[in-house]
Structures are given as C-alpha cells and as structure tokens.
Short mmCIF file of N, CA and C in Angstrom, two decimals:
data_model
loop_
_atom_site.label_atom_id
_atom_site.label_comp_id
_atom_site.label_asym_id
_atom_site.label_seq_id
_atom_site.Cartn_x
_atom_site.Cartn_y
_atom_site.Cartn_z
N UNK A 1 -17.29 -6.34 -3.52
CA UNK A 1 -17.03 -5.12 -4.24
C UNK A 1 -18.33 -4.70 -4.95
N UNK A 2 -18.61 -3.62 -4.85
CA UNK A 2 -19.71 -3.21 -5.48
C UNK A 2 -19.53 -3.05 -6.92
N UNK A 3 -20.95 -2.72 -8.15
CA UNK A 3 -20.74 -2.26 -9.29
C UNK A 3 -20.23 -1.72 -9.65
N UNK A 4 -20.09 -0.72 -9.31
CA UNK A 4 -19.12 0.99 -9.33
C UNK A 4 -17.95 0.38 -9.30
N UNK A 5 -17.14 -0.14 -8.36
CA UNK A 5 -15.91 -0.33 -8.39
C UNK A 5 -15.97 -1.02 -9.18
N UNK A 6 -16.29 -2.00 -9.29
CA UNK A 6 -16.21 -3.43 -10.68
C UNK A 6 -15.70 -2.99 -11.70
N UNK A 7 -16.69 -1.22 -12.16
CA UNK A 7 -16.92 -0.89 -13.46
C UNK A 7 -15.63 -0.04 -13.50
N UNK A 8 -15.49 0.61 -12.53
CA UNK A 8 -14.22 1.57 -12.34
C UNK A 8 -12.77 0.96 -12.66
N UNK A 9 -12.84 -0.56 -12.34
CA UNK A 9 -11.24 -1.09 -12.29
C UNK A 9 -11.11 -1.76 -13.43
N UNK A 10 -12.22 -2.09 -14.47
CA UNK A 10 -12.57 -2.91 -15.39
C UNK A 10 -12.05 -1.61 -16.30
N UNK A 11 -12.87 -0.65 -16.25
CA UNK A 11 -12.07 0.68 -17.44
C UNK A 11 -10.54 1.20 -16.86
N UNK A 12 -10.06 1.08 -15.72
CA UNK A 12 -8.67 1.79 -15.35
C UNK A 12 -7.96 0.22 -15.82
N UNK A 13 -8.19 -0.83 -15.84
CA UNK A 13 -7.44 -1.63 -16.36
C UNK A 13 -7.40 -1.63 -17.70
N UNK A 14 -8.52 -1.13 -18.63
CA UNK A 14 -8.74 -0.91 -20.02
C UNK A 14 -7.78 0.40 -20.68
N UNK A 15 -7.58 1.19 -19.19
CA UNK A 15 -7.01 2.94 -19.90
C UNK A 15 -5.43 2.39 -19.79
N UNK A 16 -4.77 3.25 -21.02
CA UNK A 16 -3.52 3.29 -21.34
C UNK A 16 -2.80 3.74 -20.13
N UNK A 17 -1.85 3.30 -19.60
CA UNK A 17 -0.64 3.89 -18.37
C UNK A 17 -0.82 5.36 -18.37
N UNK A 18 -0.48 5.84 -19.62
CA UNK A 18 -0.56 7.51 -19.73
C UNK A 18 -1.42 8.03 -19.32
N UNK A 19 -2.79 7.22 -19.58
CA UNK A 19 -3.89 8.54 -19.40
C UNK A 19 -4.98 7.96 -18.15
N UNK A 20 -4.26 6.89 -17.38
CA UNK A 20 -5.18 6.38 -15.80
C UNK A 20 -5.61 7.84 -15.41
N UNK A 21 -4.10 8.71 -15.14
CA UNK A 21 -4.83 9.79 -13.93
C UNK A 21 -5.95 10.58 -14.48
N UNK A 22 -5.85 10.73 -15.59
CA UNK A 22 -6.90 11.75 -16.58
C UNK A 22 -8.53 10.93 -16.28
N UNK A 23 -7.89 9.70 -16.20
CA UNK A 23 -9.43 8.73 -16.12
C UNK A 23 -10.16 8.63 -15.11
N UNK A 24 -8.94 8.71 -13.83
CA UNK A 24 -9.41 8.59 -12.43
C UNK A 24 -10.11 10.27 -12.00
N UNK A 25 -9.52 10.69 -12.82
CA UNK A 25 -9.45 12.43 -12.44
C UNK A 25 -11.14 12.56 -13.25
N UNK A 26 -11.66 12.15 -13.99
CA UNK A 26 -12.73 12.59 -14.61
C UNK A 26 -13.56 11.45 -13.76
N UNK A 27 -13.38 10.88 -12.97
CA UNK A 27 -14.42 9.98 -12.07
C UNK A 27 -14.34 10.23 -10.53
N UNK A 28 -13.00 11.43 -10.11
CA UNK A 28 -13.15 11.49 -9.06
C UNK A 28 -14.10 11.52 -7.79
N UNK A 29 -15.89 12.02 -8.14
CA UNK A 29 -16.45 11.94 -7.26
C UNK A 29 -17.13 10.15 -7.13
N UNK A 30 -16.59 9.30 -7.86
CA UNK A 30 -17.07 7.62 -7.42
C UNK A 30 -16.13 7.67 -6.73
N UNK A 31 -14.80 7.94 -6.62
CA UNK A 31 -13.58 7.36 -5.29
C UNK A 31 -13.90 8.13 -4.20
N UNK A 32 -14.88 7.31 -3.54
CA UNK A 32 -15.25 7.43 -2.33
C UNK A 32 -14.48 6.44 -1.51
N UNK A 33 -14.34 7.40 -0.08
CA UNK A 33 -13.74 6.69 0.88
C UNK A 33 -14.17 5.62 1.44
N UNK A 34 -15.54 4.89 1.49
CA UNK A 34 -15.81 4.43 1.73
C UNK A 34 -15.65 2.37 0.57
N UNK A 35 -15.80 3.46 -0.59
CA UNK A 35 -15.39 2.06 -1.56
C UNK A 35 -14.13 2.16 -1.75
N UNK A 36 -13.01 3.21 -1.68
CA UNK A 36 -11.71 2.98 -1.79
C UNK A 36 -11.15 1.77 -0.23
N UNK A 37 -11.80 1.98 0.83
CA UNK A 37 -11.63 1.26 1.99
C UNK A 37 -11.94 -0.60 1.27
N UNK A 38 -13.07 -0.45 1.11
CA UNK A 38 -13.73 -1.62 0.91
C UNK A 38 -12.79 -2.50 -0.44
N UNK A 39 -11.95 -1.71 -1.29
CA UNK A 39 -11.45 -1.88 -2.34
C UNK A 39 -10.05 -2.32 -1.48
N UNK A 40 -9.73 -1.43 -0.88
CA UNK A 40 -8.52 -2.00 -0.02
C UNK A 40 -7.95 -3.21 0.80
N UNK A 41 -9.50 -3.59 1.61
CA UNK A 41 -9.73 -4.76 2.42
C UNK A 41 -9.52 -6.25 0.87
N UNK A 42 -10.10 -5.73 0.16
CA UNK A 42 -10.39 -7.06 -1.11
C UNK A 42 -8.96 -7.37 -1.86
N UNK A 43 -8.51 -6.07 -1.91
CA UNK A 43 -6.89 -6.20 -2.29
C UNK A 43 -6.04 -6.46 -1.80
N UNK A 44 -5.84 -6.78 -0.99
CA UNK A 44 -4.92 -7.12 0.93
C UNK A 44 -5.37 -8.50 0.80
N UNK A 45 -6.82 -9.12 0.37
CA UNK A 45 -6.77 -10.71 0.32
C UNK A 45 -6.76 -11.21 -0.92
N UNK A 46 -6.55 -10.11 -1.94
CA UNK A 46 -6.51 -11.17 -3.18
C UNK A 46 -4.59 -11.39 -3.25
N UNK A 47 -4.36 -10.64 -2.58
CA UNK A 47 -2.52 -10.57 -2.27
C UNK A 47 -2.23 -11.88 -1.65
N UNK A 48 -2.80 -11.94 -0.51
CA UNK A 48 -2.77 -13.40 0.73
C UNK A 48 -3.04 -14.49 -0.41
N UNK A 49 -4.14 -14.16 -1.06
CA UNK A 49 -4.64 -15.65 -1.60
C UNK A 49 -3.68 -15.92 -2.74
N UNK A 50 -2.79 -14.99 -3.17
CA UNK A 50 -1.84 -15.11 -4.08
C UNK A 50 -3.03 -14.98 -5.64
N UNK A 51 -4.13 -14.25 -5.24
CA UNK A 51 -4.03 -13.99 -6.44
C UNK A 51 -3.18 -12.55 -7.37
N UNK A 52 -2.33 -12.26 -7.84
CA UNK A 52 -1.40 -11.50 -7.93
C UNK A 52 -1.77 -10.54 -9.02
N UNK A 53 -1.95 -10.63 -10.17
CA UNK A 53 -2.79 -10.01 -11.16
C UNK A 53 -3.90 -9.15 -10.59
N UNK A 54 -4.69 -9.90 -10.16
CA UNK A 54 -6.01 -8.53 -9.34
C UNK A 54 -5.74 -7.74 -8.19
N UNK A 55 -4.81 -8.29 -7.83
CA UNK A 55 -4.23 -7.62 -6.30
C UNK A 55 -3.27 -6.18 -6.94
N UNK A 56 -2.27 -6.67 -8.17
CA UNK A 56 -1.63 -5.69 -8.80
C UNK A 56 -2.82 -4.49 -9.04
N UNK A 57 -3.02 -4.90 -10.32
CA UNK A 57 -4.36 -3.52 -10.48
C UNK A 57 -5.34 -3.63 -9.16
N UNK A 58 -5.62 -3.31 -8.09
CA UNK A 58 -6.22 -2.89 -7.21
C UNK A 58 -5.04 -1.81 -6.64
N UNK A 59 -3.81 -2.76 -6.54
CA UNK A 59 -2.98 -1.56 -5.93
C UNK A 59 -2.72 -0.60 -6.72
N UNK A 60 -2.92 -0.69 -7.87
CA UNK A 60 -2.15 0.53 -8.87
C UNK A 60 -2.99 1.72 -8.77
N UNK A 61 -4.76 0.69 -8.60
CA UNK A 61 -5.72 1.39 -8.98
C UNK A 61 -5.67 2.38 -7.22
N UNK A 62 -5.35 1.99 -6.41
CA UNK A 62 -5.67 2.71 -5.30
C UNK A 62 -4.61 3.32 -4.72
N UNK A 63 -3.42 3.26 -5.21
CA UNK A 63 -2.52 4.19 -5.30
C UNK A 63 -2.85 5.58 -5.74
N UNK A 64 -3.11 5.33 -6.94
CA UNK A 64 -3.65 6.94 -7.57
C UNK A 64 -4.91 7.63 -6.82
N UNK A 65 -5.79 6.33 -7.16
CA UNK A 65 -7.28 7.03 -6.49
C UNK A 65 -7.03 8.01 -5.12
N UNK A 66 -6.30 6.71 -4.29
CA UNK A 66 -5.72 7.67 -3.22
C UNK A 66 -4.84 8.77 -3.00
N UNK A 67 -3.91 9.07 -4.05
CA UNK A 67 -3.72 10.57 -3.97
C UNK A 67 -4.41 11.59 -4.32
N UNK A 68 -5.55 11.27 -5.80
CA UNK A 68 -6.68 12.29 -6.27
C UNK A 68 -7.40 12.28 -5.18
N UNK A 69 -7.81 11.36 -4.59
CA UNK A 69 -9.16 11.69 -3.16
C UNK A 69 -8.58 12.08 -2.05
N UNK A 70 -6.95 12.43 -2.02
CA UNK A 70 -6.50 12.97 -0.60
C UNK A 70 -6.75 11.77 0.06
N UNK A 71 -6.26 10.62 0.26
CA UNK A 71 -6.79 9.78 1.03
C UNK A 71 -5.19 8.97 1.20
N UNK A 72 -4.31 10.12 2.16
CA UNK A 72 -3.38 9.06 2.02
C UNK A 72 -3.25 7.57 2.25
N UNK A 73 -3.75 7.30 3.41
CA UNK A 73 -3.52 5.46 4.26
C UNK A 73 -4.36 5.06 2.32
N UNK A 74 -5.14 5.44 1.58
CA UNK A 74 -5.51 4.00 0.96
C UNK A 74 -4.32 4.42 -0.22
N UNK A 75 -3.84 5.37 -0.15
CA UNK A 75 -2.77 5.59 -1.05
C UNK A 75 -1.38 4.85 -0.90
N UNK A 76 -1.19 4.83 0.51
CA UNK A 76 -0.42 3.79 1.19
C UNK A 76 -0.31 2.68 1.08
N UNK A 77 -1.66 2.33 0.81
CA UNK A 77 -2.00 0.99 1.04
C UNK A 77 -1.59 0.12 -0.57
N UNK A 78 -2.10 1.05 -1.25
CA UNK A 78 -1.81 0.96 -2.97
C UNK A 78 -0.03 0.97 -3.26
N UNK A 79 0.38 1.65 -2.98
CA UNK A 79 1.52 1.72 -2.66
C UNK A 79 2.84 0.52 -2.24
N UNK A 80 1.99 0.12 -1.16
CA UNK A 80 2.33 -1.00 -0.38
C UNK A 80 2.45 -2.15 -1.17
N UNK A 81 1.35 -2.65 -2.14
CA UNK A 81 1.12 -3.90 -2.47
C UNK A 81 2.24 -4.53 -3.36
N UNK A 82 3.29 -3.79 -4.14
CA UNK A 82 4.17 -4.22 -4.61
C UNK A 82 4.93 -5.06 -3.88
N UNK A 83 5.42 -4.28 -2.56
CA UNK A 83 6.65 -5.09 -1.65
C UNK A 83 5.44 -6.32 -0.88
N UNK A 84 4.63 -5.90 -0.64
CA UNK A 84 3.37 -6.91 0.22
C UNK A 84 3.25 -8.05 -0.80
N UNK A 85 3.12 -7.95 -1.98
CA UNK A 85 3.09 -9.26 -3.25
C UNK A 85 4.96 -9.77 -3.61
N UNK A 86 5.67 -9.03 -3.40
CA UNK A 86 7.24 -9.72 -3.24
C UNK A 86 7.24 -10.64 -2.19
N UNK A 87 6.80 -10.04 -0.74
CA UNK A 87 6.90 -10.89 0.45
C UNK A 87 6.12 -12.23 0.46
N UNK A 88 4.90 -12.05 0.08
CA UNK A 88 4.56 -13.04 -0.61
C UNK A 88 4.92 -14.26 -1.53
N UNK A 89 5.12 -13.75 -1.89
CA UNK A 89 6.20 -14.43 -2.92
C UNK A 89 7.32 -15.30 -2.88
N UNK A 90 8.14 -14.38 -1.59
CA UNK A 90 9.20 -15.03 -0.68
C UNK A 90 10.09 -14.35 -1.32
N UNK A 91 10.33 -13.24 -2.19
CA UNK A 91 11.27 -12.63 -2.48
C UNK A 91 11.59 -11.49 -1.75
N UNK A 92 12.30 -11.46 -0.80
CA UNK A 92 13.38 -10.73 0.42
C UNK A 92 13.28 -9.63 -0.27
N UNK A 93 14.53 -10.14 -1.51
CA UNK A 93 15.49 -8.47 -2.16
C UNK A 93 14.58 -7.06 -2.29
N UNK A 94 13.78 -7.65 -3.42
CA UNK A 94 12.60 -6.92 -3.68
C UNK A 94 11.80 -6.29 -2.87
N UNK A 95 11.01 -6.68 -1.79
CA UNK A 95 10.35 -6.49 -0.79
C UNK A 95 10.93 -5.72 -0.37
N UNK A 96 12.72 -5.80 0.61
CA UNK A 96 13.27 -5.13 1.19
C UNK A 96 13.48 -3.79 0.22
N UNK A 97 13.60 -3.60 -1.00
CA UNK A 97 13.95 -2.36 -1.74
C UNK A 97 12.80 -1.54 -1.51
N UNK A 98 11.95 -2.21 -2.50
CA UNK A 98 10.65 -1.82 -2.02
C UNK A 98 10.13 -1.12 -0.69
N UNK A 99 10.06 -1.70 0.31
CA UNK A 99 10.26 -0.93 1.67
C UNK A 99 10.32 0.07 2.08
N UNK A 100 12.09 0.24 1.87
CA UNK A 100 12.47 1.09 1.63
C UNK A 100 12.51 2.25 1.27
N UNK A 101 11.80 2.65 -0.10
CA UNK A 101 11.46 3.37 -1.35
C UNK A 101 10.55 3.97 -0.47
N UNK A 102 9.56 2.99 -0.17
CA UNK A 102 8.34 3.34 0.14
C UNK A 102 8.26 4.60 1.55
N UNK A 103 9.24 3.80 2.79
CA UNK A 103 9.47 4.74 3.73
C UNK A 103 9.93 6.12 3.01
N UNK A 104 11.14 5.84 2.18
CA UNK A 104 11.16 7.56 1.59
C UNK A 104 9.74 8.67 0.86
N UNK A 105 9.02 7.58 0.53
CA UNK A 105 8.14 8.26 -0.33
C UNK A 105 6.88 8.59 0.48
N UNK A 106 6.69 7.95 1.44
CA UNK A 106 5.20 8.23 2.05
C UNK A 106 5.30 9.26 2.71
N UNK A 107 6.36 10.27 3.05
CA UNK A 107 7.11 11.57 3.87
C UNK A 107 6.79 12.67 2.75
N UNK A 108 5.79 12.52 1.87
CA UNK A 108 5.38 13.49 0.89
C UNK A 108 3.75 12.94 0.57
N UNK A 109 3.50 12.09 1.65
CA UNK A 109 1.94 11.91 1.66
C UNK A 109 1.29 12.98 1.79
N UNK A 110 1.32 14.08 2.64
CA UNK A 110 0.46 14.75 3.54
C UNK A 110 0.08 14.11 4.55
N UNK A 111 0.28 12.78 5.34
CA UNK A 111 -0.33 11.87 6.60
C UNK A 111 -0.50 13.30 7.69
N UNK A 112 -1.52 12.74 8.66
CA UNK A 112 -0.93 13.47 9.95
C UNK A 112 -0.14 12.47 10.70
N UNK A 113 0.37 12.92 12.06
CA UNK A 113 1.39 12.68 12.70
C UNK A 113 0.91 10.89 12.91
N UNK A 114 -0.02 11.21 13.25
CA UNK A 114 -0.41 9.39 14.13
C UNK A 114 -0.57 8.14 12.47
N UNK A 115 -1.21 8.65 11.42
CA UNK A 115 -1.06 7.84 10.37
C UNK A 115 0.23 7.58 10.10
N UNK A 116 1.17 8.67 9.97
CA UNK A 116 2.42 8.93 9.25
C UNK A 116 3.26 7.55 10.09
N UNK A 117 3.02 7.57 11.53
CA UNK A 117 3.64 6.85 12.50
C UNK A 117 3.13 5.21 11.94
N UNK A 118 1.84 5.24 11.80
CA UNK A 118 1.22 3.73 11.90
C UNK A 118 1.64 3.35 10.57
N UNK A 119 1.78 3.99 9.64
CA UNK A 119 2.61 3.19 8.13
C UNK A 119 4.38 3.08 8.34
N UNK A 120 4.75 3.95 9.20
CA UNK A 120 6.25 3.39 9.13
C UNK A 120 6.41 2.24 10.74
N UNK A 121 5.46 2.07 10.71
CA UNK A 121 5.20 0.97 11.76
C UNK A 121 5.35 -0.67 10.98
N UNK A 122 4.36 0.13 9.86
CA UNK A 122 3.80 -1.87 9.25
C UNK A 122 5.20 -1.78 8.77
N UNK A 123 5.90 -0.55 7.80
CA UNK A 123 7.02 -0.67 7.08
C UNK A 123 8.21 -1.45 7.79
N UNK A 124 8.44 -0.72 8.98
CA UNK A 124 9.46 -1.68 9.83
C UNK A 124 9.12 -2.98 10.33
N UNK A 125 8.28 -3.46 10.61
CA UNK A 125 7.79 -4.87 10.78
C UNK A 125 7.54 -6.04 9.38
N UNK A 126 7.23 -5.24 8.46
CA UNK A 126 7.39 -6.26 6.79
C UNK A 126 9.14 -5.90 6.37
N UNK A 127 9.51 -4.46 6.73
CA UNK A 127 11.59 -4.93 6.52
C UNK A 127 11.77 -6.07 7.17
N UNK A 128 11.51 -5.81 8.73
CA UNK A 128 11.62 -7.31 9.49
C UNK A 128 11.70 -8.91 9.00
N UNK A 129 10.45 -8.80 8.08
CA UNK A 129 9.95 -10.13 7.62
C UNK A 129 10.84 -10.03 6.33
N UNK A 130 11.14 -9.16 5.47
CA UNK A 130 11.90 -9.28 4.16
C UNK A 130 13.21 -9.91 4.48
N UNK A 131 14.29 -9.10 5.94
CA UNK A 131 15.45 -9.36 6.15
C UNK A 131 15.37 -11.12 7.01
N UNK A 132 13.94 -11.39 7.22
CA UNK A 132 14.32 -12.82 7.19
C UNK A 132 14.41 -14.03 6.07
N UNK A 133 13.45 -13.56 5.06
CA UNK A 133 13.66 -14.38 4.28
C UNK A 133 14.73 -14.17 3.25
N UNK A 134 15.91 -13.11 3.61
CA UNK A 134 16.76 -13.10 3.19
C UNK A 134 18.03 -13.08 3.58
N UNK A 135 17.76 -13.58 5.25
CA UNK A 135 18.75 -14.04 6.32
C UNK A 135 19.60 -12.96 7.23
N UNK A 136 19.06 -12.01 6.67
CA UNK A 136 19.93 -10.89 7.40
C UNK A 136 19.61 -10.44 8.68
N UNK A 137 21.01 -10.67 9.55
CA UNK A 137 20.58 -10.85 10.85
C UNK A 137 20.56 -8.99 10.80
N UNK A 138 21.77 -8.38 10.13
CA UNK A 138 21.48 -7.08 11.15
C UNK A 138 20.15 -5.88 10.34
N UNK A 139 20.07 -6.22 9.31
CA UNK A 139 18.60 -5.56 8.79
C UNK A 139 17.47 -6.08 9.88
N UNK A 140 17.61 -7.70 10.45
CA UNK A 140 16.59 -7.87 11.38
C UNK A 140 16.38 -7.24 12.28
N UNK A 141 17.78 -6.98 13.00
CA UNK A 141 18.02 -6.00 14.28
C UNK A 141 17.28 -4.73 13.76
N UNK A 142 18.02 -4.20 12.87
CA UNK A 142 18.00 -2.75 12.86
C UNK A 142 16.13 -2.52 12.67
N UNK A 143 15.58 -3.75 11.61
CA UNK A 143 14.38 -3.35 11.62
C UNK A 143 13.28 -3.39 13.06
N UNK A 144 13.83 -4.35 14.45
CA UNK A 144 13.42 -4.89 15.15
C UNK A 144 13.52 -2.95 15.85
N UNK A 145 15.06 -2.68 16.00
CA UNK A 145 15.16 -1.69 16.77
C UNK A 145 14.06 -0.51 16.31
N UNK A 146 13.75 -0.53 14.74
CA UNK A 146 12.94 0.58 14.73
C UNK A 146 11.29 0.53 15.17
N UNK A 147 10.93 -1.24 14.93
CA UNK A 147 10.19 -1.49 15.47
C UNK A 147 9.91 -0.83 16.67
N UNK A 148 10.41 -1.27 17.80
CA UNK A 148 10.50 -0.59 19.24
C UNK A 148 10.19 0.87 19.07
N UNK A 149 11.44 1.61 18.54
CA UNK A 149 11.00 2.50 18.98
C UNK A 149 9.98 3.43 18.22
N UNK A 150 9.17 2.93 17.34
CA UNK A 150 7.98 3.53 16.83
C UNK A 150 6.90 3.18 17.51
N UNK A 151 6.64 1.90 18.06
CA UNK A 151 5.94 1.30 19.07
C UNK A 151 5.90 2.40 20.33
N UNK A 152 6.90 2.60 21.09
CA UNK A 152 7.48 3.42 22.07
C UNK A 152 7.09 4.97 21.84
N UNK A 153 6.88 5.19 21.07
CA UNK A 153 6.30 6.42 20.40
C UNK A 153 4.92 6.43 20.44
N UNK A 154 4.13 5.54 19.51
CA UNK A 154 2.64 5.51 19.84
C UNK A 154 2.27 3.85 19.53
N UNK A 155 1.58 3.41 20.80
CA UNK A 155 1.64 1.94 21.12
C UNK A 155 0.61 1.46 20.14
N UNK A 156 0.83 -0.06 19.50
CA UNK A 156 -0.36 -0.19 18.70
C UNK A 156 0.00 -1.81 19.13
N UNK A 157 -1.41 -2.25 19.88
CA UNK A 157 -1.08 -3.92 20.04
C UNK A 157 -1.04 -4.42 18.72
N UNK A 158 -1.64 -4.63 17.69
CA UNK A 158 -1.54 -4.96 16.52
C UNK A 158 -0.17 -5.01 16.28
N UNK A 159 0.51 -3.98 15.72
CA UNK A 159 1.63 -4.15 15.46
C UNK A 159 2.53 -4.74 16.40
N UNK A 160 2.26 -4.56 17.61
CA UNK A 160 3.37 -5.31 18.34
C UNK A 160 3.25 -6.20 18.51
N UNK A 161 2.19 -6.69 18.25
CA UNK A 161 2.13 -8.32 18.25
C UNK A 161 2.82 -9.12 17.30
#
C-alpha cells in the first residue's frame, strides 16, 4: 500500500461515521483507480488472513470511495467484505443475509451489463458456500442453479471453477 493510502485510511478511520463522506469527498482526486484496486487486492487478504479489523475499515473505506469515484466493482468489492469476513468466520446466517442484501443493492450500482453479471456471479457462488456451512441443501441447489445459469449467460472459468 502506498503513503497516500496509508495516510487516507489512517484519517477515514480517525473521521466520525457522520462526516467519512464529507472527508472522502474533500480528497476525492487521491481515490484513484489505480490505488483503490491495489487497496482492494490488500483487503481481500487481510480478510483470508483473518485479519478482521483492517479488512473491516478497508471495506468501509472502499465502499464509499467507490461510489464517490464511480467505481462500482471496488464499490462492490467494499461492499462485499462484510458477508466475505462472516464466511470466514464460518458464520452461514450472516453471510447468507448479507448476500442477499447485497444482490438487492448492487442493481443501483450503475455496473454495465458484463460487471453487473460478474458480481452476481461471485454472489451466487459465496450463497453457495454460506448455505453449506449452514447445511441447507435447497439454498445449495437454488444457489448452484443460479450459478449455472449466470455462467450460461457469460462464461467465466474462474467462477466456474
């Protein structure tokens, strides 16, 4: 992570809940796409590594950033890390709500068609993983079936793997 970001997440973790967007909004030209990416990749493994605290504020922090910079996928991605740190966790319920929420809410991203597709892609494949660690065979199905047919729509080996 570079300085900039360091310094950026060090004061959005310092600013009051109320006034982040005001904060992010008066720094908008540092949320660059290029360090919001790079911010993304670091937050996706401080999640894995279970570190949970820095992974939280990264997602919070790139949730917003990513709607002020128009940048839906890292907005997504910010977004994401709640149910992505439940699954983690091994908590199903959560994750699966989460999910959920999330499929309703990313339908007011602005995505285009092929992003819009590749996030309710990961979404149905982590329901997948939620409804197992919470045994549910037909959330598995149903998430398996949507699997398919979003796959079937626009192919991504990644995900289908």
């Amino acid at each position: 992570m570079d300085a900039t970001t360091e310094r950026l997440l060090k004061e959005f973790a310092a600013t009051p809940l109320s006034t982040r967007r005001a904060y992010l909004e008066a720094h908008k030209a540092e949320l660059t796409r290029a360090r919001l990416r790079a911010l993304s990749v670091e937050t996706m493994g401080q999640a894995q590594a279970g570190l949970f605290a820095p992974a939280t504020l990264g997602g919070q922090f790139l949730e917003l950033a990513g709607e002020l910079a128009n940048e839906p996928l890292l907005r997504f991605d910010g977004a994401f890390l709640p149910a992505f740190l439940a699954l983690v966790r091994g908590d199903g319920r959560t994750a699966y709500r989460l999910l959920n929420a999330l499929g309703k809410a990313i339908l007011t991203y602005g995505m285009d068609a092929p992003d819009l597709t590749l996030c309710q892609q990961i979404l149905a494949v982590k329901r997948g993983a939620a409804a197992v660690l919470l045994g549910d065979m037909d959330a598995l199905t149903a998430a398996l079936r949507e699997s398919a047919t979003l796959l079937a729509k626009a192919p991504n080996a990644v995900i289908d793997a």
